[in-house]
């Protein structure tokens, strides 16, 4: 069974930075479009950023100019560089991978922005 795993979450002060990673041990990584989502209790999961299998990126309005999504197909990795973090960025962050055969969610990683 193909799995995607997130890492890199943690506690950071406002204005700080974190880099999240999403990876899989499965094959065909380069065929997946990858999205980062986040969710706080009581709210719907929202899209943060996405990168297509061809490298086209999109961002949610709340993170434009602060977050950068990238991928390294040689390492089966997608990254979310998060700068100028705010308390409102506190959430569980999930990666979602989709190709024409399947869609897979990771288990999530907690990001807490607090002083």
XYZ file of C-alpha atoms in Angstrom, residues 7-9 17-21 36 68 70 75 77-83 85 109 111:
22
model
C 7.634 15.540 8.777
C 9.111 18.803 9.981
C 6.348 20.185 12.162
C 10.303 29.564 9.781
C 9.742 25.850 9.347
C 10.163 23.478 6.449
C 7.757 20.606 6.078
C 8.553 17.529 4.008
C -0.408 20.744 1.301
C 6.957 28.153 -0.983
C 8.787 22.695 -4.197
C 14.453 12.159 -3.749
C 10.246 14.688 -1.725
C 7.907 17.668 -1.642
C 8.740 20.585 0.622
C 6.738 23.414 2.101
C 8.984 26.255 3.216
C 7.051 28.423 5.642
C 8.411 31.858 6.520
C 4.836 32.387 10.462
C 2.198 16.960 11.222
C 2.653 23.137 13.427
